[in-house]
Structures are given as structure tokens and as C-alpha cells.
Amino acid sequence: MASAKDRILDSFEDILIKEGERAATMDAVAAAAGVSKGGLLYHFPSKEAMVEGLCQRLEALTEDDAVKIGAAPEGAARYYVRTSHYVDSPLDRAIVAVARLVQQGHPAAAHAFSRIQDLWLKALEEALGSRPLAQAVKLMGDGLYYSATFFSGNAQPADVTEVEMEALLEQVDALVARN
Amino acid sequence: MASAKDRILDSFEDILIKEGERAATMDAVAAAAGVSKGGLLYHFPSKEAMVEGLCQRLEALTEDDAVKIGAAPEGAARYYVRTSHYVDSPLDRAIVAVARLVQQGHPAAAHAFSRIQDLWLKALEEALGSRPLAQAVKLMGDGLYYSATFFSGNAQPADVTEVEMEALLEQVDALVARN
DNA sequence: GTCTATATTGTGATAGAC
DNA sequence: GTCTATCACAATATAGAC
């Protein structure tokens, strides 16, 4: 069984993703994690501490992913854009959850988010050998990620189908081939 | 002098952009607009009504912009990506403000946002004559917009310089030329 | 390590004077 | 049209029992 701390962070993530930051109260998180409010406050003495815990989880998961970008057989550009399609992985969940916190001005979340963007851009630039190309690729991936995860719950606007993703990856290939 | 309703919406926007949704309380908006809470509630009888008012402003501004996309001398693709650079225009401010509301799950905001994305994609597709191309261009613009406006206040991570924007527009030109 | 109170403050909304 | 109370409720956090 996962530790109480992990279960609490899982529940915190879940509510942030599905219902937004405002719904992610200490009360709601405690109930979802199956502990009392007092029990939650034993593990995370303040809400800020809980936010901090989630940020640390995100940074660790991103560092792993940055390594994978450089090692992807299909190439860094394709890997980045393809994995920018939200699939509810632990990394995806952590990203979206922390993104919600950033939008509310939580300083720790903003710092963590800024740092992971840097990690990705640097990994792309190193693998592709061109900064403008790395930026164009990153923007496509970010735009994709953004449109898929922006809306709370399942109210996504422009869901990308498999066919559209293939067409998009061809556009990416064209850019890489040109540079 | 602007009407009281407009001043209230301006202040609502301002706080949403700079401090996030949580800070945009009725109290804070009233104070920033220079009216009392009771005064505010005369114009907008509930917070939901105030949200609705901002959404209507956004939709009107976007409809104007969609027309400009089709008429841009530099071409629709260049126009879209270039104007995706946040410049604090009335449209930019409305977009970011409503974006903050979407992230909190306000249904009216989600609906308005979904609608304006549709307007833009359709305008691009019509002007460029290709759906995959329109999507790739839109994603680059959205990614750009997203990274520039995602963070509250001025805590922007990957601010794009003029030189970088030119390099990016060249990538866009390459895509358009290929299709 | 987890619980039940409870204190304290912030937030949306109402009532009614001017 | 705008104001000053004031209410009802929700949110973070504390204290102390088990």
C-alpha cells in the first residue's frame, strides 16, 4: 500500500485536475484520501507544504523525462510532440495539477514550472542542434498539451485524433528535415 | 468616462491577470473599480453574472479578430503566430482573464473559450486551405501564447525576444511553403 | 498517526437607508 | 445608483484527546 503522504498527494492531484484549484481544499483532499483533516495536517502542516510536496514530485518526474528526450529512437522532436498528447500518466497528472496551482499564483508552483520548461527546452536544443527549431517544436508540443489539458475535467475543446496527430508529426518532420 | 459596468469588468480582468482567480473576489474588484460592494452588486447581481459579462466581452473581441486573420496582408499564418505574442491589448487581456476562470471550472467561461478556439481554427483553415497546416500553425501560436501568459503577473518563463520571434516566423513560412 | 472539537478569518449575498 | 451594515457559510489552522 502506498504511504499516507503519497495517497494524499494523489488525491490532491486528482481534485486539482478534475475540479480546479478552488475545489482542492484541505477538507476535500482529506476526504478523498480517506483521512481526517487533522490526519492530513500531521503529514503536511500547511497547505503550502502540500503544494511544495507536489512540486517536488513533478520536478523528479520531469528530470526522468528530459533524459528520455535525448535517448528517443524516433528522434527528440517526434518524441516531444507525441508525448505532449495527454495520456494521464503520473507525469501528465503532476504537470496539470501543478499548472492549476501556478495559475493561482502559488510561488513554489511557479518556480517548479519555470524550471521544468527550462529542462525541456535545453534537452530539445541539445538533441536537435538548433535553438529556433527547438523552440518551434516545443511550442507545437506545448500548444497541443495546453489545448488538451486546459479545461477542467473532460470539457476538452479540440481533442486531437490519431489521424490528426500523424499529420501533425509529419509537419514536425518537415521542420526537422529543413534545419 | 467609461461606464461603471466597463470599469468593473476592467478591474475584474486586471486582478484575474495579475493575481489569479482566487484574488478576484467581489470585495477586491469593487475596491479596484472604486465602488462599494453594494454598488458592484447593483450592476452585476452575482459573481456568475460578472463572469458572464466578461465572457461576452471576449467573444465580441474575438469575432473581430477572426475577420482580421482572413484579411491580413502578411498572410493568415504569420498574422496568427505574430499576434500570439502577448501585448496587453484589450483582446489579450480578455483572453487571459477568461482563461483563469476556465481553469477554475466556471462553465460560462469554458463555453466561451471553447467557442473562440473554434473561431480561430476555422479562420486559419479557411485562409490556409489545409486543416493539418492550420492546426500546426495554431498550435505554435497557442504554445507561444500559453508560455507567455501562463504565469501570474510578470513571472514569465520563456519570454520570446524579437530575434527569436523572427526565427520562429521563418519556421512558420517554411511550413506554409511546403503545403 | 490519527482523531474531534473549535478559533479565526474571508467570501458571496441580502436588506434597507440615502 | 450607490452606500453601510449584517448574515450565513466555507476555509485554514490550532489544541489536545486517544
PDB file of N, CA, C and O in Angstrom, chain A residues 19-61:
ATOM      1  N   GLU A  19     -11.376  19.214 -10.825  1.00  0.00           N
ATOM      2  CA  GLU A  19     -12.304  20.246 -10.340  1.00  0.00           C
ATOM      3  C   GLU A  19     -11.673  21.627 -10.181  1.00  0.00           C
ATOM      4  O   GLU A  19     -12.377  22.572  -9.846  1.00  0.00           O
ATOM      5  N   GLY A  20     -10.349  21.714 -10.376  1.00  0.00           N
ATOM      6  CA  GLY A  20      -9.710  23.022 -10.257  1.00  0.00           C
ATOM      7  C   GLY A  20      -9.182  23.326  -8.868  1.00  0.00           C
ATOM      8  O   GLY A  20      -9.480  22.616  -7.907  1.00  0.00           O
ATOM      9  N   GLU A  21      -8.386  24.363  -8.778  1.00  0.00           N
ATOM     10  CA  GLU A  21      -7.691  24.694  -7.545  1.00  0.00           C
ATOM     11  C   GLU A  21      -8.634  25.049  -6.413  1.00  0.00           C
ATOM     12  O   GLU A  21      -8.409  24.715  -5.262  1.00  0.00           O
ATOM     13  N   ARG A  22      -9.713  25.694  -6.774  1.00  0.00           N
ATOM     14  CA  ARG A  22     -10.612  26.168  -5.733  1.00  0.00           C
ATOM     15  C   ARG A  22     -11.281  25.011  -4.993  1.00  0.00           C
ATOM     16  O   ARG A  22     -11.616  25.124  -3.824  1.00  0.00           O
ATOM     17  N   ALA A  23     -11.482  23.924  -5.710  1.00  0.00           N
ATOM     18  CA  ALA A  23     -12.141  22.773  -5.095  1.00  0.00           C
ATOM     19  C   ALA A  23     -11.169  21.956  -4.253  1.00  0.00           C
ATOM     20  O   ALA A  23     -11.580  21.145  -3.423  1.00  0.00           O
ATOM     21  N   ALA A  24      -9.872  22.183  -4.460  1.00  0.00           N
ATOM     22  CA  ALA A  24      -8.864  21.373  -3.768  1.00  0.00           C
ATOM     23  C   ALA A  24      -8.591  21.918  -2.375  1.00  0.00           C
ATOM     24  O   ALA A  24      -7.488  22.348  -2.058  1.00  0.00           O
ATOM     25  N   THR A  25      -9.593  21.902  -1.535  1.00  0.00           N
ATOM     26  CA  THR A  25      -9.444  22.368  -0.149  1.00  0.00           C
ATOM     27  C   THR A  25      -8.860  21.248   0.706  1.00  0.00           C
ATOM     28  O   THR A  25      -8.875  20.078   0.314  1.00  0.00           O
ATOM     29  N   MET A  26      -8.363  21.620   1.862  1.00  0.00           N
ATOM     30  CA  MET A  26      -7.829  20.627   2.792  1.00  0.00           C
ATOM     31  C   MET A  26      -8.907  19.596   3.126  1.00  0.00           C
ATOM     32  O   MET A  26      -8.635  18.397   3.192  1.00  0.00           O
ATOM     33  N   ASP A  27     -10.106  20.070   3.359  1.00  0.00           N
ATOM     34  CA  ASP A  27     -11.256  19.210   3.628  1.00  0.00           C
ATOM     35  C   ASP A  27     -11.449  18.176   2.529  1.00  0.00           C
ATOM     36  O   ASP A  27     -11.531  16.971   2.789  1.00  0.00           O
ATOM     37  N   ALA A  28     -11.519  18.666   1.282  1.00  0.00           N
ATOM     38  CA  ALA A  28     -11.806  17.792   0.150  1.00  0.00           C
ATOM     39  C   ALA A  28     -10.682  16.776  -0.055  1.00  0.00           C
ATOM     40  O   ALA A  28     -10.945  15.592  -0.311  1.00  0.00           O
ATOM     41  N   VAL A  29      -9.441  17.241   0.066  1.00  0.00           N
ATOM     42  CA  VAL A  29      -8.300  16.339  -0.119  1.00  0.00           C
ATOM     43  C   VAL A  29      -8.297  15.266   0.963  1.00  0.00           C
ATOM     44  O   VAL A  29      -8.110  14.078   0.677  1.00  0.00           O
ATOM     45  N   ALA A  30      -8.529  15.680   2.202  1.00  0.00           N
ATOM     46  CA  ALA A  30      -8.546  14.723   3.308  1.00  0.00           C
ATOM     47  C   ALA A  30      -9.610  13.655   3.077  1.00  0.00           C
ATOM     48  O   ALA A  30      -9.347  12.460   3.203  1.00  0.00           O
ATOM     49  N   ALA A  31     -10.812  14.090   2.695  1.00  0.00           N
ATOM     50  CA  ALA A  31     -11.905  13.137   2.463  1.00  0.00           C
ATOM     51  C   ALA A  31     -11.546  12.162   1.349  1.00  0.00           C
ATOM     52  O   ALA A  31     -11.757  10.952   1.481  1.00  0.00           O
ATOM     53  N   ALA A  32     -10.990  12.691   0.244  1.00  0.00           N
ATOM     54  CA  ALA A  32     -10.662  11.845  -0.898  1.00  0.00           C
ATOM     55  C   ALA A  32      -9.551  10.852  -0.548  1.00  0.00           C
ATOM     56  O   ALA A  32      -9.525   9.737  -1.064  1.00  0.00           O
ATOM     57  N   ALA A  33      -8.636  11.264   0.308  1.00  0.00           N
ATOM     58  CA  ALA A  33      -7.518  10.395   0.679  1.00  0.00           C
ATOM     59  C   ALA A  33      -7.904   9.433   1.802  1.00  0.00           C
ATOM     60  O   ALA A  33      -7.124   8.560   2.172  1.00  0.00           O
ATOM     61  N   GLY A  34      -9.083   9.623   2.356  1.00  0.00           N
ATOM     62  CA  GLY A  34      -9.544   8.726   3.405  1.00  0.00           C
ATOM     63  C   GLY A  34      -8.937   8.993   4.767  1.00  0.00           C
ATOM     64  O   GLY A  34      -8.768   8.090   5.576  1.00  0.00           O
ATOM     65  N   VAL A  35      -8.594  10.249   5.027  1.00  0.00           N
ATOM     66  CA  VAL A  35      -8.115  10.619   6.364  1.00  0.00           C
ATOM     67  C   VAL A  35      -8.902  11.844   6.848  1.00  0.00           C
ATOM     68  O   VAL A  35      -9.609  12.466   6.071  1.00  0.00           O
ATOM     69  N   SER A  36      -8.773  12.150   8.098  1.00  0.00           N
ATOM     70  CA  SER A  36      -9.434  13.347   8.626  1.00  0.00           C
ATOM     71  C   SER A  36      -8.555  14.555   8.357  1.00  0.00           C
ATOM     72  O   SER A  36      -7.398  14.441   7.978  1.00  0.00           O
ATOM     73  N   LYS A  37      -9.135  15.719   8.550  1.00  0.00           N
ATOM     74  CA  LYS A  37      -8.371  16.942   8.319  1.00  0.00           C
ATOM     75  C   LYS A  37      -7.155  17.000   9.241  1.00  0.00           C
ATOM     76  O   LYS A  37      -6.058  17.372   8.826  1.00  0.00           O
ATOM     77  N   GLY A  38      -7.364  16.599  10.473  1.00  0.00           N
ATOM     78  CA  GLY A  38      -6.256  16.569  11.425  1.00  0.00           C
ATOM     79  C   GLY A  38      -5.173  15.602  10.977  1.00  0.00           C
ATOM     80  O   GLY A  38      -3.983  15.896  11.105  1.00  0.00           O
ATOM     81  N   GLY A  39      -5.602  14.458  10.460  1.00  0.00           N
ATOM     82  CA  GLY A  39      -4.643  13.471   9.978  1.00  0.00           C
ATOM     83  C   GLY A  39      -3.814  14.022   8.835  1.00  0.00           C
ATOM     84  O   GLY A  39      -2.595  13.840   8.781  1.00  0.00           O
ATOM     85  N   LEU A  40      -4.473  14.724   7.921  1.00  0.00           N
ATOM     86  CA  LEU A  40      -3.748  15.332   6.802  1.00  0.00           C
ATOM     87  C   LEU A  40      -2.717  16.332   7.308  1.00  0.00           C
ATOM     88  O   LEU A  40      -1.575  16.352   6.845  1.00  0.00           O
ATOM     89  N   LEU A  41      -3.137  17.135   8.270  1.00  0.00           N
ATOM     90  CA  LEU A  41      -2.252  18.200   8.771  1.00  0.00           C
ATOM     91  C   LEU A  41      -1.076  17.650   9.584  1.00  0.00           C
ATOM     92  O   LEU A  41      -0.134  18.371   9.892  1.00  0.00           O
ATOM     93  N   TYR A  42      -1.143  16.377   9.921  1.00  0.00           N
ATOM     94  CA  TYR A  42       0.027  15.773  10.542  1.00  0.00           C
ATOM     95  C   TYR A  42       1.129  15.595   9.489  1.00  0.00           C
ATOM     96  O   TYR A  42       2.295  15.897   9.728  1.00  0.00           O
ATOM     97  N   HIS A  43       0.732  15.138   8.300  1.00  0.00           N
ATOM     98  CA  HIS A  43       1.711  14.872   7.234  1.00  0.00           C
ATOM     99  C   HIS A  43       2.170  16.161   6.544  1.00  0.00           C
ATOM    100  O   HIS A  43       3.340  16.327   6.227  1.00  0.00           O
ATOM    101  N   PHE A  44       1.231  17.054   6.293  1.00  0.00           N
ATOM    102  CA  PHE A  44       1.567  18.345   5.682  1.00  0.00           C
ATOM    103  C   PHE A  44       1.031  19.444   6.584  1.00  0.00           C
ATOM    104  O   PHE A  44      -0.170  19.715   6.585  1.00  0.00           O
ATOM    105  N   PRO A  45       1.894  20.090   7.351  1.00  0.00           N
ATOM    106  CA  PRO A  45       1.461  21.024   8.394  1.00  0.00           C
ATOM    107  C   PRO A  45       0.759  22.265   7.854  1.00  0.00           C
ATOM    108  O   PRO A  45       0.195  23.025   8.637  1.00  0.00           O
ATOM    109  N   SER A  46       0.792  22.496   6.556  1.00  0.00           N
ATOM    110  CA  SER A  46       0.053  23.622   5.984  1.00  0.00           C
ATOM    111  C   SER A  46      -0.256  23.302   4.533  1.00  0.00           C
ATOM    112  O   SER A  46       0.315  22.368   3.960  1.00  0.00           O
ATOM    113  N   LYS A  47      -1.125  24.083   3.950  1.00  0.00           N
ATOM    114  CA  LYS A  47      -1.447  23.849   2.554  1.00  0.00           C
ATOM    115  C   LYS A  47      -0.215  24.112   1.684  1.00  0.00           C
ATOM    116  O   LYS A  47       0.039  23.416   0.711  1.00  0.00           O
ATOM    117  N   GLU A  48       0.537  25.126   2.045  1.00  0.00           N
ATOM    118  CA  GLU A  48       1.765  25.452   1.334  1.00  0.00           C
ATOM    119  C   GLU A  48       2.720  24.264   1.310  1.00  0.00           C
ATOM    120  O   GLU A  48       3.365  23.984   0.293  1.00  0.00           O
ATOM    121  N   ALA A  49       2.784  23.546   2.421  1.00  0.00           N
ATOM    122  CA  ALA A  49       3.653  22.362   2.486  1.00  0.00           C
ATOM    123  C   ALA A  49       3.164  21.280   1.536  1.00  0.00           C
ATOM    124  O   ALA A  49       3.963  20.568   0.918  1.00  0.00           O
ATOM    125  N   MET A  50       1.843  21.173   1.386  1.00  0.00           N
ATOM    126  CA  MET A  50       1.271  20.179   0.476  1.00  0.00           C
ATOM    127  C   MET A  50       1.605  20.552  -0.973  1.00  0.00           C
ATOM    128  O   MET A  50       1.952  19.698  -1.790  1.00  0.00           O
ATOM    129  N   VAL A  51       1.503  21.832  -1.275  1.00  0.00           N
ATOM    130  CA  VAL A  51       1.876  22.328  -2.606  1.00  0.00           C
ATOM    131  C   VAL A  51       3.342  22.011  -2.885  1.00  0.00           C
ATOM    132  O   VAL A  51       3.693  21.509  -3.956  1.00  0.00           O
ATOM    133  N   GLU A  52       4.168  22.273  -1.917  1.00  0.00           N
ATOM    134  CA  GLU A  52       5.607  22.012  -2.039  1.00  0.00           C
ATOM    135  C   GLU A  52       5.872  20.535  -2.336  1.00  0.00           C
ATOM    136  O   GLU A  52       6.696  20.201  -3.207  1.00  0.00           O
ATOM    137  N   GLY A  53       5.150  19.689  -1.643  1.00  0.00           N
ATOM    138  CA  GLY A  53       5.305  18.244  -1.855  1.00  0.00           C
ATOM    139  C   GLY A  53       4.981  17.844  -3.280  1.00  0.00           C
ATOM    140  O   GLY A  53       5.685  17.031  -3.891  1.00  0.00           O
ATOM    141  N   LEU A  54       3.923  18.424  -3.825  1.00  0.00           N
ATOM    142  CA  LEU A  54       3.526  18.093  -5.199  1.00  0.00           C
ATOM    143  C   LEU A  54       4.560  18.616  -6.200  1.00  0.00           C
ATOM    144  O   LEU A  54       4.859  17.950  -7.192  1.00  0.00           O
ATOM    145  N   CYS A  55       5.110  19.783  -5.928  1.00  0.00           N
ATOM    146  CA  CYS A  55       6.134  20.358  -6.813  1.00  0.00           C
ATOM    147  C   CYS A  55       7.371  19.475  -6.872  1.00  0.00           C
ATOM    148  O   CYS A  55       7.951  19.285  -7.949  1.00  0.00           O
ATOM    149  N   GLN A  56       7.760  18.959  -5.742  1.00  0.00           N
ATOM    150  CA  GLN A  56       8.937  18.086  -5.720  1.00  0.00           C
ATOM    151  C   GLN A  56       8.692  16.830  -6.544  1.00  0.00           C
ATOM    152  O   GLN A  56       9.562  16.363  -7.268  1.00  0.00           O
ATOM    153  N   ARG A  57       7.494  16.289  -6.435  1.00  0.00           N
ATOM    154  CA  ARG A  57       7.141  15.116  -7.236  1.00  0.00           C
ATOM    155  C   ARG A  57       7.257  15.447  -8.720  1.00  0.00           C
ATOM    156  O   ARG A  57       7.813  14.671  -9.501  1.00  0.00           O
ATOM    157  N   LEU A  58       6.732  16.601  -9.121  1.00  0.00           N
ATOM    158  CA  LEU A  58       6.771  16.992 -10.536  1.00  0.00           C
ATOM    159  C   LEU A  58       8.197  17.139 -11.045  1.00  0.00           C
ATOM    160  O   LEU A  58       8.537  16.653 -12.132  1.00  0.00           O
ATOM    161  N   GLU A  59       9.029  17.805 -10.279  1.00  0.00           N
ATOM    162  CA  GLU A  59      10.413  18.030 -10.728  1.00  0.00           C
ATOM    163  C   GLU A  59      11.155  16.710 -10.922  1.00  0.00           C
ATOM    164  O   GLU A  59      11.895  16.547 -11.899  1.00  0.00           O
ATOM    165  N   ALA A  60      10.941  15.775 -10.023  1.00  0.00           N
ATOM    166  CA  ALA A  60      11.612  14.471 -10.142  1.00  0.00           C
ATOM    167  C   ALA A  60      11.160  13.740 -11.414  1.00  0.00           C
ATOM    168  O   ALA A  60      11.981  13.191 -12.158  1.00  0.00           O
ATOM    169  N   LEU A  61       9.859  13.756 -11.673  1.00  0.00           N
ATOM    170  CA  LEU A  61       9.338  13.060 -12.858  1.00  0.00           C
ATOM    171  C   LEU A  61       9.832  13.715 -14.150  1.00  0.00           C
ATOM    172  O   LEU A  61      10.087  13.040 -15.149  1.00  0.00           O
TER     173      LEU A  61
END
